[in-house]
XYZ file of C-alpha atoms in Angstrom:
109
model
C 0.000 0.000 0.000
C 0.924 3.229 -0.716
C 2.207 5.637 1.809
C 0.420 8.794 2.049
C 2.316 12.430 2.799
C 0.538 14.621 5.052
C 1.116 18.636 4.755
C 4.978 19.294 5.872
C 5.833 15.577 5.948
C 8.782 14.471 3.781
C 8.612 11.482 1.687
C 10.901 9.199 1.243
C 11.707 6.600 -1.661
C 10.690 3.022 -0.429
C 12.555 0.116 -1.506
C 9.894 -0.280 -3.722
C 10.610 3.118 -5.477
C 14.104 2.324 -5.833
C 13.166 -1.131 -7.562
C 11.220 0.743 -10.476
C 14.075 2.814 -10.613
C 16.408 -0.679 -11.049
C 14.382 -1.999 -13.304
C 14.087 1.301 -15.615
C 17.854 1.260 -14.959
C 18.555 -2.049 -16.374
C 16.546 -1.214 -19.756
C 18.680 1.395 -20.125
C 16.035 4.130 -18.969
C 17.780 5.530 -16.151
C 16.687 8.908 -17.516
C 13.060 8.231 -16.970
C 11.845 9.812 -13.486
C 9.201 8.155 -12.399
C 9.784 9.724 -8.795
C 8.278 13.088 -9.684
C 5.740 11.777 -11.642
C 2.235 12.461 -9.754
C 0.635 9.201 -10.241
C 0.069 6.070 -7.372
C 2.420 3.559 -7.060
C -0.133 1.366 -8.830
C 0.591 3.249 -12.079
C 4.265 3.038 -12.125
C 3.873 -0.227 -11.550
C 2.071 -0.482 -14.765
C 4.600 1.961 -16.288
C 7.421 0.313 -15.534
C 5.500 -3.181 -16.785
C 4.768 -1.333 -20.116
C 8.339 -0.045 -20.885
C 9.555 -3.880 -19.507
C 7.439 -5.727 -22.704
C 8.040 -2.859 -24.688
C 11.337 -2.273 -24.137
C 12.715 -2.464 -27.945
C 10.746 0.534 -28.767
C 12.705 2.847 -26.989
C 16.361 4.654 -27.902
C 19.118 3.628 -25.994
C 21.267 6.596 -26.836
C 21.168 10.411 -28.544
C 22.435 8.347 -31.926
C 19.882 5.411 -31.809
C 17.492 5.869 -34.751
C 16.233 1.938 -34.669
C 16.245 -0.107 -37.673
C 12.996 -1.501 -39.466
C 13.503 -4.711 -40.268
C 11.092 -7.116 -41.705
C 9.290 -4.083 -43.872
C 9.289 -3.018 -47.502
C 9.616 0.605 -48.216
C 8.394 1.422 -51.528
C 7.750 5.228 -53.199
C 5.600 5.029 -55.457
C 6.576 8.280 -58.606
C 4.267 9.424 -61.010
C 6.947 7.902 -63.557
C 10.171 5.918 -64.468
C 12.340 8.879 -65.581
C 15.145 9.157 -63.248
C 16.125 12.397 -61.775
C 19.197 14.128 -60.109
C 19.294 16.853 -57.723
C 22.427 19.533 -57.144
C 24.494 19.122 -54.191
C 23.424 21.645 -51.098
C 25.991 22.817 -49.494
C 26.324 22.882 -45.711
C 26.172 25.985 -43.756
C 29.619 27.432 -42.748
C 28.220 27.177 -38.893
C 26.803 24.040 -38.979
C 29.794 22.075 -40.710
C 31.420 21.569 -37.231
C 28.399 20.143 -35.560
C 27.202 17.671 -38.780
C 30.881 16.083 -38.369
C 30.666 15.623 -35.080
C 27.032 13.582 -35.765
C 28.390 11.822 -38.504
C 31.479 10.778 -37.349
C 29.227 9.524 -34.455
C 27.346 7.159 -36.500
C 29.639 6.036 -38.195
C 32.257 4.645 -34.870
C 28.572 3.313 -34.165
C 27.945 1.582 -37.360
């Protein structure tokens, strides 16, 4: 059961808290704070169960994009002629920062 906090009463993490907090932990959703979330204990529970069986959905890192396996992307032109577009060129102020993303994904594969 869930403790309730009177007016000017501090409360404290349980060792239940810190269990969701594990378990979000171990899935690699450390950043998730379900501690200032204003819901019962009853729906992190269910939050925590959600993000378990669902736990491939979710990015692991700044760089993880996911993959779609399994699925055929087709788009569909209004005809066969093949087209080229010019190069764009990459803003002076932004070079710095699109190396730094793209060296990133590429160390990551």
């Amino acid at each position: 059961m869930e403790a309730r906090k009177s007016v000017g009463q501090e409360v404290r993490p349980t060792a239940v808290d810190a269990n969701l907090n594990d378990r979000l932990s171990s899935l690699g959703l450390s950043d998730l704070d379900i501690d200032s979330c204003d819901a019962s204990l009853c729906s992190k529970r269910e939050l925590v169960k959600l993000a378990e069986e669902y736990e491939d959905i979710f990015s692991r890192h700044s760089l993880d994009c996911g993959k779609a396996e399994g699925f055929v992307h087709r788009i569909r032109l209004t005809d066969d002629r093949p087209f080229r577009m010019p190069y764009r060129r990459v803003p002076r102020p932004t070079t710095n920062s699109s190396g730094k993303y793209s060296r990133r994904w590429r160390s990551r594969g």
